[in-house]
PDB file of C-alpha atoms in Angstrom:
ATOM      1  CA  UNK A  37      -7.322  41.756   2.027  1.00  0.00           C
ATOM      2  CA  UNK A  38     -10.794  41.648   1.220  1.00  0.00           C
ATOM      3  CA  UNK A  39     -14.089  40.401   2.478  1.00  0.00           C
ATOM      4  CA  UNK A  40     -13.751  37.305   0.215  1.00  0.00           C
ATOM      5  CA  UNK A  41     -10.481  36.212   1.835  1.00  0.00           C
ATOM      6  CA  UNK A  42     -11.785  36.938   5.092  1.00  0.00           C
ATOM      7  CA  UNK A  43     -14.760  34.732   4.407  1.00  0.00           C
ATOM      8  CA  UNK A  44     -13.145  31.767   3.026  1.00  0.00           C
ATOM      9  CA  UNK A  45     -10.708  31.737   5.903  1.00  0.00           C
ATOM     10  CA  UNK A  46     -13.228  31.809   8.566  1.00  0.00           C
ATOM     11  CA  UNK A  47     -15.117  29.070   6.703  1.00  0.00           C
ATOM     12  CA  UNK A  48     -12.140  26.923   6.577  1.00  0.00           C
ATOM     13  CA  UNK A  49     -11.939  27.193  10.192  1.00  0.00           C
ATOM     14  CA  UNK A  50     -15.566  26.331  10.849  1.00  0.00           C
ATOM     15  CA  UNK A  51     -15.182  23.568   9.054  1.00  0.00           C
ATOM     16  CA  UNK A  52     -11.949  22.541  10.928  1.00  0.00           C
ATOM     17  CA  UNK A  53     -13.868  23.095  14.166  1.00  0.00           C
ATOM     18  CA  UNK A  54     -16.589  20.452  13.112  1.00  0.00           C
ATOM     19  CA  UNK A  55     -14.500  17.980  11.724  1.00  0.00           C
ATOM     20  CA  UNK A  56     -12.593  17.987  14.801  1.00  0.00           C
ATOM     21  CA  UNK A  57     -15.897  18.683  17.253  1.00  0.00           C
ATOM     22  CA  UNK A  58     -17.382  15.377  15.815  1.00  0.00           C
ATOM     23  CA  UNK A  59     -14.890  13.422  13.465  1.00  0.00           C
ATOM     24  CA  UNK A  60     -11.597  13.134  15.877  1.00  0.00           C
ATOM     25  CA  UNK A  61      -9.497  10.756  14.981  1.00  0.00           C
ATOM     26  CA  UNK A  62      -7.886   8.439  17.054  1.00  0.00           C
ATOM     27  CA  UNK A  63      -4.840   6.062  16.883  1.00  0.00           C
ATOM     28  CA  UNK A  64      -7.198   3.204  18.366  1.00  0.00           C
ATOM     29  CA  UNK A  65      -6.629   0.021  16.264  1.00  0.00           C
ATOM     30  CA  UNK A  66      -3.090   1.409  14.929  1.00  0.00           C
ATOM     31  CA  UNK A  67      -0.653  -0.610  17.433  1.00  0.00           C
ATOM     32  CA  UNK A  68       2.399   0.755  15.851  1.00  0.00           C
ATOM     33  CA  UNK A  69       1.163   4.320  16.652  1.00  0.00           C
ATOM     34  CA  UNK A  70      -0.217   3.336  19.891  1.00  0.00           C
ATOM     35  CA  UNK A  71       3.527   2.065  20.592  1.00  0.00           C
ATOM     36  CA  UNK A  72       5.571   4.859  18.979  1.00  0.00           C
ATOM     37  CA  UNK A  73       7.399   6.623  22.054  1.00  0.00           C
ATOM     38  CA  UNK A  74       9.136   9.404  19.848  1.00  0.00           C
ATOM     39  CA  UNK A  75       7.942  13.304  18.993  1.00  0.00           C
ATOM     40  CA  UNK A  76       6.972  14.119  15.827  1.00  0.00           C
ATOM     41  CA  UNK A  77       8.293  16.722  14.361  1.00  0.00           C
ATOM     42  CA  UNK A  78       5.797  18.779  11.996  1.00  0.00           C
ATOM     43  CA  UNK A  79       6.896  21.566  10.102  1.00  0.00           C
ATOM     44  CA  UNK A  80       4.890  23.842   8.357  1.00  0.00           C
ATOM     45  CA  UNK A  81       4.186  27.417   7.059  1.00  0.00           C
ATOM     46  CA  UNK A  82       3.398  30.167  10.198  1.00  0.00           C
ATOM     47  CA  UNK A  83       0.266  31.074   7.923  1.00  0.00           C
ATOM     48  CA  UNK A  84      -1.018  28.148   6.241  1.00  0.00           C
ATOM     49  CA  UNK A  85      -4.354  27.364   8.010  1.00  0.00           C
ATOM     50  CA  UNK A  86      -4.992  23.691   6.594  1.00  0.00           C
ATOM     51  CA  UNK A  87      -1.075  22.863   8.184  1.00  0.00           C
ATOM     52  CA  UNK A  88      -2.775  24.068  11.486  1.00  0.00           C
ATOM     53  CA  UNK A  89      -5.632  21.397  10.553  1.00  0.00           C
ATOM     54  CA  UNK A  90      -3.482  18.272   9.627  1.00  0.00           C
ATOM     55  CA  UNK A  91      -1.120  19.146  12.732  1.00  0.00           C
ATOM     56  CA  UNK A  92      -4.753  18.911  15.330  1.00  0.00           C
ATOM     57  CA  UNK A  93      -5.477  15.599  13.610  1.00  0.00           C
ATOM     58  CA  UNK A  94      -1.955  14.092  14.271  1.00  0.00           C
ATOM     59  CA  UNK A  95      -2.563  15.922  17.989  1.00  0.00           C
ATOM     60  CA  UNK A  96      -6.088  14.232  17.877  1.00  0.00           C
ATOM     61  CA  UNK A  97      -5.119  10.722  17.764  1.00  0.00           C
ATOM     62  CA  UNK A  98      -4.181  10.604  21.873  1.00  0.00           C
ATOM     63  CA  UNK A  99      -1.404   8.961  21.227  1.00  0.00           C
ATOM     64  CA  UNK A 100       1.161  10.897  19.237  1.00  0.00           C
ATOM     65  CA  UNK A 101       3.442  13.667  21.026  1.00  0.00           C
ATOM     66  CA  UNK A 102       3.621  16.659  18.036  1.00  0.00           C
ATOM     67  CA  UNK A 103       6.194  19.490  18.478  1.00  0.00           C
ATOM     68  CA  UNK A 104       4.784  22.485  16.139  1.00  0.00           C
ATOM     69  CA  UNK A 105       7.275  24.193  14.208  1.00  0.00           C
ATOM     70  CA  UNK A 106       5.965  27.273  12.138  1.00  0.00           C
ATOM     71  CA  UNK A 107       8.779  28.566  10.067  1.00  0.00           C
ATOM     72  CA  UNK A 108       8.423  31.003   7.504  1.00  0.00           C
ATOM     73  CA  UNK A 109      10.435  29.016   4.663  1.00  0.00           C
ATOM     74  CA  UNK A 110       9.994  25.364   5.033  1.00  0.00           C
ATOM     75  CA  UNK A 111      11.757  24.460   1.561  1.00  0.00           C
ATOM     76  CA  UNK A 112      15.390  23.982   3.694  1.00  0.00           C
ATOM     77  CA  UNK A 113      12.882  20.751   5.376  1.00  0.00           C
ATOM     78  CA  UNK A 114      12.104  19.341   2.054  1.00  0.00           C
ATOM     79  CA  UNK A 115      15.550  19.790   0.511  1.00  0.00           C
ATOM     80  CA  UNK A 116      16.705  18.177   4.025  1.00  0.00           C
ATOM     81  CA  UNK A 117      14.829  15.195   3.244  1.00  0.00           C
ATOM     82  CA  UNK A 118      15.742  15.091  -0.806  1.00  0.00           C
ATOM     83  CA  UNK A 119      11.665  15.458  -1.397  1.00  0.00           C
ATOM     84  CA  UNK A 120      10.869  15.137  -4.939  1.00  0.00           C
ATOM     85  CA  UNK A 121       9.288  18.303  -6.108  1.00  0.00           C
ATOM     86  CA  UNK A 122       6.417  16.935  -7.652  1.00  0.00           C
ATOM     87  CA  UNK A 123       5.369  15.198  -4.200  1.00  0.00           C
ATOM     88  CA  UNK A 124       5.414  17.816  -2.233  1.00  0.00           C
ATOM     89  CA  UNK A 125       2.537  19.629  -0.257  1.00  0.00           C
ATOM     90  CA  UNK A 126       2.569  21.876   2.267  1.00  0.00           C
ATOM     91  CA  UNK A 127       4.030  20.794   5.557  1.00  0.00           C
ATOM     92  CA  UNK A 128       6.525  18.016   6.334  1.00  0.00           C
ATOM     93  CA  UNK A 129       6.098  15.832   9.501  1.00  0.00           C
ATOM     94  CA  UNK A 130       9.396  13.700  10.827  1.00  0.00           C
ATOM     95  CA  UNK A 131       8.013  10.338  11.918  1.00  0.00           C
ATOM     96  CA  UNK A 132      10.871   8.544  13.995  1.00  0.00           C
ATOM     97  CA  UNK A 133      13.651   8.921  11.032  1.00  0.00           C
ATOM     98  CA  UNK A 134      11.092   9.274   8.057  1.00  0.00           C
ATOM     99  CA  UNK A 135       9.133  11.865   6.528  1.00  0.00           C
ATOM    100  CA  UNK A 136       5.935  12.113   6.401  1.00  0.00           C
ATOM    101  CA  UNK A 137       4.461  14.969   3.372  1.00  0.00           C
ATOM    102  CA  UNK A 138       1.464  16.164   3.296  1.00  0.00           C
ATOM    103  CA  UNK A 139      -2.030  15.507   4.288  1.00  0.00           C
ATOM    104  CA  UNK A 140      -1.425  11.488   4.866  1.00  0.00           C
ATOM    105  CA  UNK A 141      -3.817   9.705   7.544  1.00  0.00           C
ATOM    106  CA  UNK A 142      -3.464   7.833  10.175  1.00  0.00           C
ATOM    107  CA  UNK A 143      -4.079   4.335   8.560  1.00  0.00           C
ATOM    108  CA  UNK A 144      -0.480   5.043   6.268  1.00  0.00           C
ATOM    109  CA  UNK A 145       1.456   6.692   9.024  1.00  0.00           C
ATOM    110  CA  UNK A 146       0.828   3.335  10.972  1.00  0.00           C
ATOM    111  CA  UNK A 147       1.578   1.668   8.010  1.00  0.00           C
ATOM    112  CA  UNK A 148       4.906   3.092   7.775  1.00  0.00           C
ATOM    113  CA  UNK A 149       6.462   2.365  12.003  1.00  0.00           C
ATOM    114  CA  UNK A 150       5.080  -0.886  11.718  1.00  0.00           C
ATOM    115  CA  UNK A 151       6.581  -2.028   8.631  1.00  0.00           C
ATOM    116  CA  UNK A 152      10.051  -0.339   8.790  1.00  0.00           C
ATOM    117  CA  UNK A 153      10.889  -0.189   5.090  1.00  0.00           C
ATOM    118  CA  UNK A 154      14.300   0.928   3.889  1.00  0.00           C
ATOM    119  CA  UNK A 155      12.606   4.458   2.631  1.00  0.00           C
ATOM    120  CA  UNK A 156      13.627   7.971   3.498  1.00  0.00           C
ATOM    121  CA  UNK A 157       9.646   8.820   4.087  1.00  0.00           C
ATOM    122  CA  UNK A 158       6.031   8.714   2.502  1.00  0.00           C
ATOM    123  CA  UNK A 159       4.101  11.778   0.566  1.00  0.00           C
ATOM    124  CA  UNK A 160       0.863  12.169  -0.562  1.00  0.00           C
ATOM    125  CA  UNK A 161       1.325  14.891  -3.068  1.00  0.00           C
ATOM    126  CA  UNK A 162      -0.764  18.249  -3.242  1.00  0.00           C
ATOM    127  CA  UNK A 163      -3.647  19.333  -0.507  1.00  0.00           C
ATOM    128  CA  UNK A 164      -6.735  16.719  -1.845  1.00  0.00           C
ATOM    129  CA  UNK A 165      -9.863  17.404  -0.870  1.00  0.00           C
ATOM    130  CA  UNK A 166     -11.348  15.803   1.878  1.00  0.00           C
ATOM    131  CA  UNK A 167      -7.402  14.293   3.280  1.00  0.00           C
ATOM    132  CA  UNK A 168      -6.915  14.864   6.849  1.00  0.00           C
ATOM    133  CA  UNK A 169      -7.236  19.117   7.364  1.00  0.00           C
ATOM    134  CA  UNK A 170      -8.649  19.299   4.011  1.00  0.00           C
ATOM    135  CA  UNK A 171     -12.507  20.533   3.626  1.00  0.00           C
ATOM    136  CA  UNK A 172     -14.727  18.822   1.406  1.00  0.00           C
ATOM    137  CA  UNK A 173     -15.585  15.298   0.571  1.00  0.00           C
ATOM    138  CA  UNK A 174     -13.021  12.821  -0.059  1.00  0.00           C
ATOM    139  CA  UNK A 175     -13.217  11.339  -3.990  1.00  0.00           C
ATOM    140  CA  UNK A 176     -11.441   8.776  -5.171  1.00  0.00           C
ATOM    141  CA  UNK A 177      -8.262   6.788  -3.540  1.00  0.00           C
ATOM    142  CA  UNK A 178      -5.592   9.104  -1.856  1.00  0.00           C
ATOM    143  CA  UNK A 179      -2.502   8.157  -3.586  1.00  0.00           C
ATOM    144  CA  UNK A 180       0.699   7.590  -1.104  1.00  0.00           C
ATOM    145  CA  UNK A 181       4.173   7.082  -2.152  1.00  0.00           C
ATOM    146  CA  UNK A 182       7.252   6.076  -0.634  1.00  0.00           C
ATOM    147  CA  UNK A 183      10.201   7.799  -1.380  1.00  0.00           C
ATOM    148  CA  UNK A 184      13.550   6.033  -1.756  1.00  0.00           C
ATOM    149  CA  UNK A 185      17.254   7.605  -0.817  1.00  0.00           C
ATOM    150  CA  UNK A 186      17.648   8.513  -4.207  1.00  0.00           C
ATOM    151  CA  UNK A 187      14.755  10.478  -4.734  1.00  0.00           C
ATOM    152  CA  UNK A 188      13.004   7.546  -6.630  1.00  0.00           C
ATOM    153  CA  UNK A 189       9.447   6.753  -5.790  1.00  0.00           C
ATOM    154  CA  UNK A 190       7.065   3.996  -5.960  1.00  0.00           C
ATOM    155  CA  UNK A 191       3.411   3.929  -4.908  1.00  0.00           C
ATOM    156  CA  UNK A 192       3.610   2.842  -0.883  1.00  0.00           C
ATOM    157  CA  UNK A 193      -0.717   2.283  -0.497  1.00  0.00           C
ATOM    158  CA  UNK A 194      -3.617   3.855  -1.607  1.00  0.00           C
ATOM    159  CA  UNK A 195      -6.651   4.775   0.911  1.00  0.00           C
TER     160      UNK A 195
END
């Protein structure tokens, strides 16, 4: 691998570091995460560095429990779950009996135990910039969908 590689990962961490160092999130003001009692389950890639990231901010809150699974092929987790292909990202939390794809904050995770819709899960498609374990600046609305036990989808909120 070369010095580029090397470079970019390191920054990515550095940046991870001070988001974390000075930006930590916290469940504070989200009752229904406050409340939730179970483990979530996050599965991602042993090698993807931003899973690593999103995983710490879930860990962050103080008030969810997060059991780390690093698997080497995570696609059996999305198939699982009957996760469209064209929302998926790149790790796959299990929120009570939802899932939870991709980079989604806080604000829609709450969202999601408090209201109790008759969905298999929420995803928030792709890695965008500046989402939760994503460097840069956030632009425009995140885009969050709920997924429904057919595989149909509907926008759930946008952040």
């Amino acid at each position: 691998m070369g010095k580029g590689f090397y470079f970019a990962f390191g920054l990515l961490i550095l940046v991870g570091i001070f988001f974390f160092a000075f930006m930590k999130p916290s469940a504070s003001g989200y009752s229904a995460l406050e409340n939730f009692n179970g483990t979530v389950d996050f599965y991602r890639s042993e090698s993807c560095g931003c899973c690593t990231l999103h995983e710490s901010y879930l860990r962050g809150s103080g008030k969810l429990n997060v059991k780390d699974n690093q698997m080497s092929d995570i696609s059996s987790i999305k198939t699982g779950f009957n996760i469209p292909t064209q929302l998926q990202s790149c790790h796959t939390a299990v929120v009570g009996n939802y899932f939870v794809e991709g980079h989604i904050p806080l604000e829609a995770i709450n969202k999601l135990i408090s209201e109790k819709p008759n969905i298999k899960g929420i995803a928030m498609p792709g890695m965008p910039q500046g989402s939760p374990g994503m460097p840069g600046a956030k632009y425009g609305d995140f885009v969050i969908y709920s997924v429904n036990s057919d595989g149909s989808y509907e926008e759930f909120m946008r952040i």
